[in-house]
mmCIF file of C-alpha atoms in Angstrom:
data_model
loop_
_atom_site.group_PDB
_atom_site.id
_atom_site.type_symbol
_atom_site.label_atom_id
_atom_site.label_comp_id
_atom_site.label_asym_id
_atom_site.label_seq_id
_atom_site.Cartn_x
_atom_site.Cartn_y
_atom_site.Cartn_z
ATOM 1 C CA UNK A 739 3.786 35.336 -45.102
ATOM 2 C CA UNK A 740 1.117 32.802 -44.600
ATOM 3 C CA UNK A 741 3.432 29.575 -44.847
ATOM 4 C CA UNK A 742 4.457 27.904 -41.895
ATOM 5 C CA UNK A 743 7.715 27.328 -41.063
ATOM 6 C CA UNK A 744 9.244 24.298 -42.963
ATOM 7 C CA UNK A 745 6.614 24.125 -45.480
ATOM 8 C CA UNK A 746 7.527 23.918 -48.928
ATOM 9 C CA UNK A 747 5.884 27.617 -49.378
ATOM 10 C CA UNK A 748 8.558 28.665 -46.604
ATOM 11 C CA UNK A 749 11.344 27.912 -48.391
ATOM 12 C CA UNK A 750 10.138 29.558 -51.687
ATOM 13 C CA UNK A 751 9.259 32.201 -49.903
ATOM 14 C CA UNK A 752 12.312 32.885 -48.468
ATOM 15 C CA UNK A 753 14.329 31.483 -50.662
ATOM 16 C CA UNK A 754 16.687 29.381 -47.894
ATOM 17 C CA UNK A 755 18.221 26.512 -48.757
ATOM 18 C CA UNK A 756 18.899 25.288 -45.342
ATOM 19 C CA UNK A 757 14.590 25.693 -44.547
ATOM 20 C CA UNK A 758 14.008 21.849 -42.898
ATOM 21 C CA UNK A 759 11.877 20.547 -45.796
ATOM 22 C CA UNK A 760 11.472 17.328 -47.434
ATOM 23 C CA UNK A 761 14.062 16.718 -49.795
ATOM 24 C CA UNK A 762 13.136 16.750 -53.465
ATOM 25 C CA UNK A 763 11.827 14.130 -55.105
ATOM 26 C CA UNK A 764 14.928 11.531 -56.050
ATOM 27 C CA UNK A 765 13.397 12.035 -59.909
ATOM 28 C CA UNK A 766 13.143 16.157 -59.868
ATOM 29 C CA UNK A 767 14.976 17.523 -62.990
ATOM 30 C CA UNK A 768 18.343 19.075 -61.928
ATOM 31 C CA UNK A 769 18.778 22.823 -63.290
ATOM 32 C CA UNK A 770 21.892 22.651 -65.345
ATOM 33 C CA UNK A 771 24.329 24.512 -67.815
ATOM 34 C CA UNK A 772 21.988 24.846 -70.039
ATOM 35 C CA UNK A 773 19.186 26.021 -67.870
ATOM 36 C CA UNK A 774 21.673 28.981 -67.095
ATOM 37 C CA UNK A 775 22.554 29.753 -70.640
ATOM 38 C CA UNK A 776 18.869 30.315 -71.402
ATOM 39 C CA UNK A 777 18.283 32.309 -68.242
ATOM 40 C CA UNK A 778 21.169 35.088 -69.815
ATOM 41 C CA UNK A 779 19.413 34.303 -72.897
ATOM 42 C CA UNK A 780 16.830 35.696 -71.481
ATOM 43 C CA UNK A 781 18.430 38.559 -69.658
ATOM 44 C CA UNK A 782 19.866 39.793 -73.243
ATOM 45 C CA UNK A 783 16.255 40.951 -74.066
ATOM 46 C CA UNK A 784 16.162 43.575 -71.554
ATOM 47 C CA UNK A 785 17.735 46.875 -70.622
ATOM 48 C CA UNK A 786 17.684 45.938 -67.290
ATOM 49 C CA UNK A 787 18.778 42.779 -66.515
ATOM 50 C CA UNK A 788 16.397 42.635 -63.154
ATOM 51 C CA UNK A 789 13.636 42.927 -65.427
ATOM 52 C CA UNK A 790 14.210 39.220 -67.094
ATOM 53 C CA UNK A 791 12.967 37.613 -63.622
ATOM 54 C CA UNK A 792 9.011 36.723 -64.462
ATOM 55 C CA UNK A 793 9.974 35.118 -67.926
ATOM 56 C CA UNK A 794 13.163 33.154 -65.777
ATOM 57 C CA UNK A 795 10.891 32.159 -63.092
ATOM 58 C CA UNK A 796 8.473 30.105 -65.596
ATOM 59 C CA UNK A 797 12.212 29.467 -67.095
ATOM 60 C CA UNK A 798 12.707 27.116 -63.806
ATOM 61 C CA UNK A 799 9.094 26.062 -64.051
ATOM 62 C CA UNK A 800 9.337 24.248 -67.300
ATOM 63 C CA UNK A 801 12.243 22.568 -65.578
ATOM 64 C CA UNK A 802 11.089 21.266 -62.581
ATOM 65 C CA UNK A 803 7.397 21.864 -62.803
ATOM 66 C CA UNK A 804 7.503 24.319 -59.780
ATOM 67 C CA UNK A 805 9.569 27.126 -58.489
ATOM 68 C CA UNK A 806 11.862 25.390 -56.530
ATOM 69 C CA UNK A 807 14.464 26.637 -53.847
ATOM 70 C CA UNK A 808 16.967 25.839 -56.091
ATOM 71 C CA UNK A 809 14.918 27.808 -59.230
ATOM 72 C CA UNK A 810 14.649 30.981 -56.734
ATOM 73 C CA UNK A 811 18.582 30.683 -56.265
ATOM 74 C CA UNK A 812 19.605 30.098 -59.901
ATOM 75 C CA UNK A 813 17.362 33.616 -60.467
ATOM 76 C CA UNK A 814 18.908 35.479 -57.842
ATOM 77 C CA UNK A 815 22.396 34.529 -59.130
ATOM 78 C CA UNK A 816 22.144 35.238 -62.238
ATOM 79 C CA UNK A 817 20.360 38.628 -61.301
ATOM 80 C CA UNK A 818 22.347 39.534 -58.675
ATOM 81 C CA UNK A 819 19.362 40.132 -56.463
ATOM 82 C CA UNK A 820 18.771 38.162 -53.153
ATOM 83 C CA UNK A 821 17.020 34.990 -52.567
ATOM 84 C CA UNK A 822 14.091 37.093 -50.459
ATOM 85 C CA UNK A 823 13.401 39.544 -53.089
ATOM 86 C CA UNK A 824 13.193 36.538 -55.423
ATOM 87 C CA UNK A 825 10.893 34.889 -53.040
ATOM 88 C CA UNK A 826 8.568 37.848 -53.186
ATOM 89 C CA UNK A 827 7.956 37.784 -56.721
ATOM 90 C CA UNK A 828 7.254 34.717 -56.819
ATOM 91 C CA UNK A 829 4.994 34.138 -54.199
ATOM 92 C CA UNK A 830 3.323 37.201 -55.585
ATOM 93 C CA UNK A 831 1.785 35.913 -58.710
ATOM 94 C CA UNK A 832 -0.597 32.534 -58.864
ATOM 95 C CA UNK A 833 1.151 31.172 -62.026
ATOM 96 C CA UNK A 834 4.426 30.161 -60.314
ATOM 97 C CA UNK A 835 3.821 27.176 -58.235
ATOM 98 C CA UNK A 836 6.023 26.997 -54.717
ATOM 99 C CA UNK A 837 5.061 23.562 -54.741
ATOM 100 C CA UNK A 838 5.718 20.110 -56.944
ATOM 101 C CA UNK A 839 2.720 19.918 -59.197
ATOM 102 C CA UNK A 840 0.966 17.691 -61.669
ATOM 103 C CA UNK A 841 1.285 16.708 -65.311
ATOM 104 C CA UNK A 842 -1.435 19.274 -65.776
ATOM 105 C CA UNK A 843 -3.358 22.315 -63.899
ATOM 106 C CA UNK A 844 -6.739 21.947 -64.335
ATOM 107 C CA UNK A 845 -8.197 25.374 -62.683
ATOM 108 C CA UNK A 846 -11.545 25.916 -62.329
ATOM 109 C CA UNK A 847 -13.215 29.285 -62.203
ATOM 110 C CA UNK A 848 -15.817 30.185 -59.119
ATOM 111 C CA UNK A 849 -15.847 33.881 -59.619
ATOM 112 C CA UNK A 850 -19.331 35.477 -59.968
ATOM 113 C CA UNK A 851 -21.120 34.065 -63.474
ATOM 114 C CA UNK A 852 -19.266 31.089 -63.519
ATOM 115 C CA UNK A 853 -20.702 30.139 -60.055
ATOM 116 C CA UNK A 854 -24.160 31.119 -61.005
ATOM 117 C CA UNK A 855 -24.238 28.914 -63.611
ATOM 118 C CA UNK A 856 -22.449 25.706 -61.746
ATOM 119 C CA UNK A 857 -18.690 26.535 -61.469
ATOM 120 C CA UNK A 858 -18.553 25.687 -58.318
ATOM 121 C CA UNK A 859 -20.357 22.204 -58.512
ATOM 122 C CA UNK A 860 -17.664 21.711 -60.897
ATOM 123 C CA UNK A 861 -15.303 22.118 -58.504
ATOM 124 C CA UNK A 862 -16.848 19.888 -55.557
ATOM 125 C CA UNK A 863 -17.218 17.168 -58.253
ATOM 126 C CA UNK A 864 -13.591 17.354 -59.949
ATOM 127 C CA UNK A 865 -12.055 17.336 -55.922
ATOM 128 C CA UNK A 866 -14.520 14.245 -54.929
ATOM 129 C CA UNK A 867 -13.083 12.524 -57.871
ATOM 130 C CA UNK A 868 -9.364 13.305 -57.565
ATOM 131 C CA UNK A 869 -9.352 13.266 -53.289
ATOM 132 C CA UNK A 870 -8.137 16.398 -53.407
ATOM 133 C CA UNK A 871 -8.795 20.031 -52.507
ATOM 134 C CA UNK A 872 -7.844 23.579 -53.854
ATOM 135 C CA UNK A 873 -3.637 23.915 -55.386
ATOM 136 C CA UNK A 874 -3.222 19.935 -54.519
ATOM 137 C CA UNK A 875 -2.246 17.027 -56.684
ATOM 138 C CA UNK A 876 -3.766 14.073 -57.181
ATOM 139 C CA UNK A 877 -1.720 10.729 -55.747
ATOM 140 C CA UNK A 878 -1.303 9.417 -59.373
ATOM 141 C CA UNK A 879 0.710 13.088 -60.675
ATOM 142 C CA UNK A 880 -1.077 13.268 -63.235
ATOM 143 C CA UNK A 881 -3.304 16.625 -62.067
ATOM 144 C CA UNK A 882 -3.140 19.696 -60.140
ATOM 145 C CA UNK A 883 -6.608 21.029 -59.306
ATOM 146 C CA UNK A 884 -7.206 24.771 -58.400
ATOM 147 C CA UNK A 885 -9.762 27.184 -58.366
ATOM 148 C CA UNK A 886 -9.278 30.008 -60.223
ATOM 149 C CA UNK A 887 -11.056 33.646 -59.351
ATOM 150 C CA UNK A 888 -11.795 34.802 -63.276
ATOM 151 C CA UNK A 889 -10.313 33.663 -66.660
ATOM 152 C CA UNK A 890 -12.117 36.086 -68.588
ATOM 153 C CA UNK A 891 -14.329 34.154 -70.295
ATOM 154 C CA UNK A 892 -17.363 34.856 -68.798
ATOM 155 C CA UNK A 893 -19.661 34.610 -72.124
ATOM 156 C CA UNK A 894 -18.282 30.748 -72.249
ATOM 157 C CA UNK A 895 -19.204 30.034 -68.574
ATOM 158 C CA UNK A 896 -19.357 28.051 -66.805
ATOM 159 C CA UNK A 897 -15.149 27.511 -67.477
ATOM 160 C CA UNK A 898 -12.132 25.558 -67.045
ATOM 161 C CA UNK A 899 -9.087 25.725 -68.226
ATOM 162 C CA UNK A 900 -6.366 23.121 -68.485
ATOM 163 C CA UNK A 901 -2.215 24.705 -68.888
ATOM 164 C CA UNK A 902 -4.207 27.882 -69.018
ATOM 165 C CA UNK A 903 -6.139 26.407 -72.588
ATOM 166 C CA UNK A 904 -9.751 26.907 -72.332
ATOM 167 C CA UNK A 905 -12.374 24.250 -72.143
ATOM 168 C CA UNK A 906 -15.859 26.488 -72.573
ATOM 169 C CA UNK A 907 -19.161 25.987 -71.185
ATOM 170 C CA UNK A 908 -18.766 23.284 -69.113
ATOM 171 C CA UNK A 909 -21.002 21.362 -66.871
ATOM 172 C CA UNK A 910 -20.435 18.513 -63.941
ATOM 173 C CA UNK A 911 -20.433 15.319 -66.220
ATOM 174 C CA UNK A 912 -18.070 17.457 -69.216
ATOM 175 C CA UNK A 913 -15.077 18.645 -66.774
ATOM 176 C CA UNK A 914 -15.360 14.860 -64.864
ATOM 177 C CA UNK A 915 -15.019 13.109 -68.428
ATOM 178 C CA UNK A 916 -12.047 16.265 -69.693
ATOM 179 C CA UNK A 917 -9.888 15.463 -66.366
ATOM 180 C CA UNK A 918 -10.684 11.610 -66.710
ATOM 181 C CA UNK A 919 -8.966 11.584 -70.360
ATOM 182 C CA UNK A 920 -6.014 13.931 -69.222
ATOM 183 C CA UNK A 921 -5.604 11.050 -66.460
ATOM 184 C CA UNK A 922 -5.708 8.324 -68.862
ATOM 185 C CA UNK A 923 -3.113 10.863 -70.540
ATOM 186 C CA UNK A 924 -4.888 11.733 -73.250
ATOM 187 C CA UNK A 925 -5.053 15.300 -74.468
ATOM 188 C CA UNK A 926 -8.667 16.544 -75.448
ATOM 189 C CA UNK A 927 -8.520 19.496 -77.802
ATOM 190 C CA UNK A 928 -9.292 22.845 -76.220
ATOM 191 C CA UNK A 929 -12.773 24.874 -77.583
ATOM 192 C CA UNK A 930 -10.511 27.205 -78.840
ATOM 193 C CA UNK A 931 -6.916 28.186 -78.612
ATOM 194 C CA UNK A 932 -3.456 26.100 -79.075
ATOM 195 C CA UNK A 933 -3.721 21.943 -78.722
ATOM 196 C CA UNK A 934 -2.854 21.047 -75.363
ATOM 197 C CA UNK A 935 0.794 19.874 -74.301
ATOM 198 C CA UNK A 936 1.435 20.251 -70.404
ATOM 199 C CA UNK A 937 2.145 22.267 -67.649
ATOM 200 C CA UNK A 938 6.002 22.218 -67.893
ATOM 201 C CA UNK A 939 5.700 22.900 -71.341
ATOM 202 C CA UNK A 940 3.381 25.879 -71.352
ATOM 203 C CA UNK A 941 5.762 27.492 -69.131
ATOM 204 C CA UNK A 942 8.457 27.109 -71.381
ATOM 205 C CA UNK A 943 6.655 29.175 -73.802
ATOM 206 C CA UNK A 944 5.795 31.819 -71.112
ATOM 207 C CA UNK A 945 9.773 32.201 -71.154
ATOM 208 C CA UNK A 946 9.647 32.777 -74.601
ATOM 209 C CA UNK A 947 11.015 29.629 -75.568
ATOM 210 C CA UNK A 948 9.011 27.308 -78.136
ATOM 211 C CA UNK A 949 7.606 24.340 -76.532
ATOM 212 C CA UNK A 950 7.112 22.390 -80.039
ATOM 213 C CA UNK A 951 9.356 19.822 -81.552
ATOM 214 C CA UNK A 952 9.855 21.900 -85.196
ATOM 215 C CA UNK A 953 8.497 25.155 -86.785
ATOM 216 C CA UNK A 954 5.529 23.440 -88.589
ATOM 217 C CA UNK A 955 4.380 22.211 -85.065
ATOM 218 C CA UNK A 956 4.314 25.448 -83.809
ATOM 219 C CA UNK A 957 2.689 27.160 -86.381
ATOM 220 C CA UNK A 958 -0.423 24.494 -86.805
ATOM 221 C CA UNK A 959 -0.470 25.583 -83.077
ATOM 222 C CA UNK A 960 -1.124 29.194 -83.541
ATOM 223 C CA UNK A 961 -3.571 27.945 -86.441
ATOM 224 C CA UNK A 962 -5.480 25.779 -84.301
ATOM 225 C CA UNK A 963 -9.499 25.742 -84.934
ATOM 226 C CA UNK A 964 -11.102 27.214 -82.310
ATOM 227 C CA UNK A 965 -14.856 27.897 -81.714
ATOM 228 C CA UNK A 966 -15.767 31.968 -81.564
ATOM 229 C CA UNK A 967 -19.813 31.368 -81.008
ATOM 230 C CA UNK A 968 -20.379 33.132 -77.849
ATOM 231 C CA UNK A 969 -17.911 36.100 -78.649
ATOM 232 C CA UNK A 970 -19.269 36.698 -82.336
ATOM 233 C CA UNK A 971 -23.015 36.507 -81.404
ATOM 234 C CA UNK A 972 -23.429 40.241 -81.146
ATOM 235 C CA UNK A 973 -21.789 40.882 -84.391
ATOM 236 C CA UNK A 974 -23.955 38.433 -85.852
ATOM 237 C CA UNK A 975 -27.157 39.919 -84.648
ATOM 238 C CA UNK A 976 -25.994 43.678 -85.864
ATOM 239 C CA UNK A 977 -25.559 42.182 -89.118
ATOM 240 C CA UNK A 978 -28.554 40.403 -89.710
ATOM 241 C CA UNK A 979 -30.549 43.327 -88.244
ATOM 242 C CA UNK A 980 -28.946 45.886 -90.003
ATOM 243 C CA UNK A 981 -27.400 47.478 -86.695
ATOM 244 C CA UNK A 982 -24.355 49.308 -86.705
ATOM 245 C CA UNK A 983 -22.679 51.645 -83.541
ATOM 246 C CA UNK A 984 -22.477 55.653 -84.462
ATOM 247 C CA UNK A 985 -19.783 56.752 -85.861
ATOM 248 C CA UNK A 986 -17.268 57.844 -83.179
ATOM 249 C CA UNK A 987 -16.782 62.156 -82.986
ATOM 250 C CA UNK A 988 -14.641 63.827 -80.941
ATOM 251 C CA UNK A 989 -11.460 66.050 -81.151
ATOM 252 C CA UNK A 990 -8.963 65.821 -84.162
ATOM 253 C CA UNK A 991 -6.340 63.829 -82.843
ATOM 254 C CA UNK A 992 -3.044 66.021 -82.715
ATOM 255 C CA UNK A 993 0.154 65.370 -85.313
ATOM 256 C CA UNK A 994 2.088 62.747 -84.544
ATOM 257 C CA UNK A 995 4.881 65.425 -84.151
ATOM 258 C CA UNK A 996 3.188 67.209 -81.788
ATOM 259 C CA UNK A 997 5.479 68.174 -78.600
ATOM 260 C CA UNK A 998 8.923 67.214 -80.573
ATOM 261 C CA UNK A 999 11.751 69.330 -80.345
ATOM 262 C CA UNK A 1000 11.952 71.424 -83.918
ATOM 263 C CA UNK A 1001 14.960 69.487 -85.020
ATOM 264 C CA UNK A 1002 13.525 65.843 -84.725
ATOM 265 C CA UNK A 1003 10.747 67.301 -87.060
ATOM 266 C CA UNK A 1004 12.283 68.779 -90.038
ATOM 267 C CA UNK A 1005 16.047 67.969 -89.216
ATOM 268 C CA UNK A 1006 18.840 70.399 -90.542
ATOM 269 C CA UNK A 1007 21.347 68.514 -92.518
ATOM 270 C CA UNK A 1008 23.779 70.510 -91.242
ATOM 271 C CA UNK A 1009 25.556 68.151 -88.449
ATOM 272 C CA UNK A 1010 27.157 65.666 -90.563
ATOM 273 C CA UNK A 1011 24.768 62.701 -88.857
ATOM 274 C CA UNK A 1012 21.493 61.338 -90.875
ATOM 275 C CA UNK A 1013 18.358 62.810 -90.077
ATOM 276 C CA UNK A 1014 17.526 59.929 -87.720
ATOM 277 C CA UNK A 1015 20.433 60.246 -86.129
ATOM 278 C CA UNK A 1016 19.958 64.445 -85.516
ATOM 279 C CA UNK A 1017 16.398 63.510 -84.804
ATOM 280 C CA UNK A 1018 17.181 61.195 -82.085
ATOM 281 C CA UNK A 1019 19.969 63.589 -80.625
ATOM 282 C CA UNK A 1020 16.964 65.540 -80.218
ATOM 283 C CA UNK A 1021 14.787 64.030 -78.522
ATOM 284 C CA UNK A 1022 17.578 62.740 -75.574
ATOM 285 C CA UNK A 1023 18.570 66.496 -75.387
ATOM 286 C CA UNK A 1024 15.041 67.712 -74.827
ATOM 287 C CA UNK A 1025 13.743 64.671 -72.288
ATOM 288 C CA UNK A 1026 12.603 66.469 -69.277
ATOM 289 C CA UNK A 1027 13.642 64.101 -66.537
ATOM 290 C CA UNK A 1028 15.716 61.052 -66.239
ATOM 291 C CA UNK A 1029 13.215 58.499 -67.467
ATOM 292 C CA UNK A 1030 12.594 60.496 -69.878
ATOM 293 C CA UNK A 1031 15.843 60.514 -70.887
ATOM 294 C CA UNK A 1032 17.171 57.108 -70.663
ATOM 295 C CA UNK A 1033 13.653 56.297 -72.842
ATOM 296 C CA UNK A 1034 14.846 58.153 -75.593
ATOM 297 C CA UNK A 1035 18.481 56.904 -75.015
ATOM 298 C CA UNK A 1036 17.479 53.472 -75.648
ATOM 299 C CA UNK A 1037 16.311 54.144 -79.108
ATOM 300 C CA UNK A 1038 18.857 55.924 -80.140
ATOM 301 C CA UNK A 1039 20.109 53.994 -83.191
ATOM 302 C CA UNK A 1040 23.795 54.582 -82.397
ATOM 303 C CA UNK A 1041 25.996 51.610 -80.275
ATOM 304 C CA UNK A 1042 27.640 52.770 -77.108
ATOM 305 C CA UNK A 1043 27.378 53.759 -73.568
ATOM 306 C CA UNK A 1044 26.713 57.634 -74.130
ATOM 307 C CA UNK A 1045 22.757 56.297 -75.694
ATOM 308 C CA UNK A 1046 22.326 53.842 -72.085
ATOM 309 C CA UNK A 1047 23.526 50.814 -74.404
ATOM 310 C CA UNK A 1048 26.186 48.610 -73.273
ATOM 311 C CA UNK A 1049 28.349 48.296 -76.169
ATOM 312 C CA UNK A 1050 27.786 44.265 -77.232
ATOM 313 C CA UNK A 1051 30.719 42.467 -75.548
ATOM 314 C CA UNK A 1052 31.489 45.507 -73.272
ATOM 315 C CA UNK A 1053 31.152 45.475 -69.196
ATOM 316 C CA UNK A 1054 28.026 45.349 -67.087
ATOM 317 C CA UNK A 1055 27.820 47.577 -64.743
ATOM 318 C CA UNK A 1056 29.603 46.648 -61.385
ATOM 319 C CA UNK A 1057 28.090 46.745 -57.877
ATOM 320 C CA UNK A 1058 31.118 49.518 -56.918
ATOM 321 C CA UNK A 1059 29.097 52.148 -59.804
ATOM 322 C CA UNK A 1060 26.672 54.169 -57.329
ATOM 323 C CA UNK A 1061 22.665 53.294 -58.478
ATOM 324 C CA UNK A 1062 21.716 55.709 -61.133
ATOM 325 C CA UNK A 1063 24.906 56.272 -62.606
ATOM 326 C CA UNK A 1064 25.421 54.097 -65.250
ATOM 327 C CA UNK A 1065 24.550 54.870 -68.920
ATOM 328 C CA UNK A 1066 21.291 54.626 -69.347
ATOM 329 C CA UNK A 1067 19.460 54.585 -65.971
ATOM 330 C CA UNK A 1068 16.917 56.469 -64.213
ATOM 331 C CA UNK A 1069 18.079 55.419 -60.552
ATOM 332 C CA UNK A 1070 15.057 53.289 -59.896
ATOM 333 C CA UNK A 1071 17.230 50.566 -59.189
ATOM 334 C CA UNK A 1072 20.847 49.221 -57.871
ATOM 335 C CA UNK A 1073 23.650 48.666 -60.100
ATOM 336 C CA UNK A 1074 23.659 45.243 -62.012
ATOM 337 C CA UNK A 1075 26.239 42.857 -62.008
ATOM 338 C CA UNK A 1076 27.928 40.308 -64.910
ATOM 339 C CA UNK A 1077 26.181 36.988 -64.106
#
């Protein structure tokens, strides 16, 4: 761990609520109810309830703008994991902040192309402007700047992206005049890709919530023009010089069948269950390990326990069943229990 001790990284990383750090900001969003209700909302999409924790984590973000101490123990809670394994996770992946942030990330890439072709003068200039350096805010709140190691983009360079939107091609004066209109709080349209709404917001869709006000909002934001130049220019040079890749030869690929038991392929009738039903019988009875096994189980299209589904409105499993027992598991993990 790299934090020091009473940083604001310390306590996210550790997850302690009694880590000597400034106290949050008197106008930090409290997580409430509600933010609970959609965390087990969240939890309901997976087998394993453990395995909700990236999608809760940005659940918290869109709260508070950051993964706060208080975010990391609402997520271990709920989970029944402990504040430190929390911690790990999210101190593990760049996109959850362990800091307060700004209206909007602005993250600029200085990875190999993008460099080459001014990334990083980008960079200099956007932290001149704002007084600030790398994963710091600007004293108005109204940016985060970063720099980002490689967006994937690199026949747009040089790039920047703002809430992860992309803003292609850009040069010194065209990312100084983007983050001067996101100051005046204005909200340029990406090149391509969804309009742009704000950090907190973009996380809430990460959790798989919508971020828009109404369906129709949403959709014109999937349908949002975007501009394909770069990407499209070698298809448009095959077709306009008659070019076109070789046909692709190799092996016949094998029936989709192939490696079923005999009974999930031409089921017998003769067990009183529909075929899909016999079928998936089947396949848990011929898994060939545990994984395997509780794979299969979870398609199974019948309700209970005995397929590794928890019958709806039935019991979790409780921290007195030993790991690997319950219905359904492959003893990768301890026992879960009701949040």
């Amino acid at each position: 761990m790299t934090a020091l001790p009473g940083s604001a990284e310390g306590a996210a990383t550790t997850g302690l609520v009694d880590s000597p750090v400034a106290p949050a900001a008197a106008d930090l969003p409290p997580l409430t109810e509600r933010t609970r209700l959609e965390a087990r909302e969240i939890m309901a999409r997976y087998p394993q309830p453990r395995s909700a924790l990236l999608p809760m984590l940005h659940l918290v973000q869109s709260y508070q703008g950051y993964v706060s101490p208080e975010g990391i123990g609402l997520c271990a809670e709920e989970l029944g994991l402990t504040r430190a394994e929390v911690g790990a996770v999210a101190t593990f992946y760049t996109m959850y902040k362990r800091r307060p942030t700004g209206r909007h990330i602005v993250s600029v890439c200085t990875n190999t192309l993008c460099a080459v072709l001014g990334g990083q003068r980008i960079m200099d200039a956007l932290s001149d402007d704002l007084g600030v350096h790398h994963d710091e805010t600007a004293a108005d709140g109204s940016v985060t700047l970063e720099h980002a190691e490689c967006l994937a983009a690199c026949d747009y360079a040089p790039v920047v992206t703002v809430d992860y939107e992309f803003y292609d091609q850009q040069d010194v004066d065209s990312a100084r005049a983007l983050v001067a209109a996101l100051r005046r709080g204005e909200k340029p349209h990406p090149t391509r890709g969804a309009p742009l709404t704000d950090f907190r917001g973009v996380s809430r869709q990460l959790a798989g919530f919508s971020q828009h006000a109404d369906a129709a909002a949403a959709a014109a934001a999937v349908d949002a023009p975007g501009e394909w130049g770069p990407t499209l220019a070698g298809v448009r040079l095959a077709a306009e010089r008659g070019e076109s890749a070789p046909p692709m030869t190799g092996p016949e690929p094998e029936p989709a069948d192939a490696g079923e038991p005999a009974d999930t392929v031409a089921p017998s009738g003769r067990t009183g269950e529909t075929p899909e039903k016999e079928a998936a019988d089947a396949r848990v009875a011929a898994a060939d390990n545990p994984a395997e096994r509780a794979g299969a189980a979870q398609a199974h299209p019948d309700e209970g326990t005995e397929y590794g589904r928890r019958t709806p409105g039935g019991p979790r499993p409780t921290p007195d069943t030993p790991a690997g027992t319950e219905p359904g598991t492959s003893g990768q993990g301890p026992a879960t229990r009701e949040a």
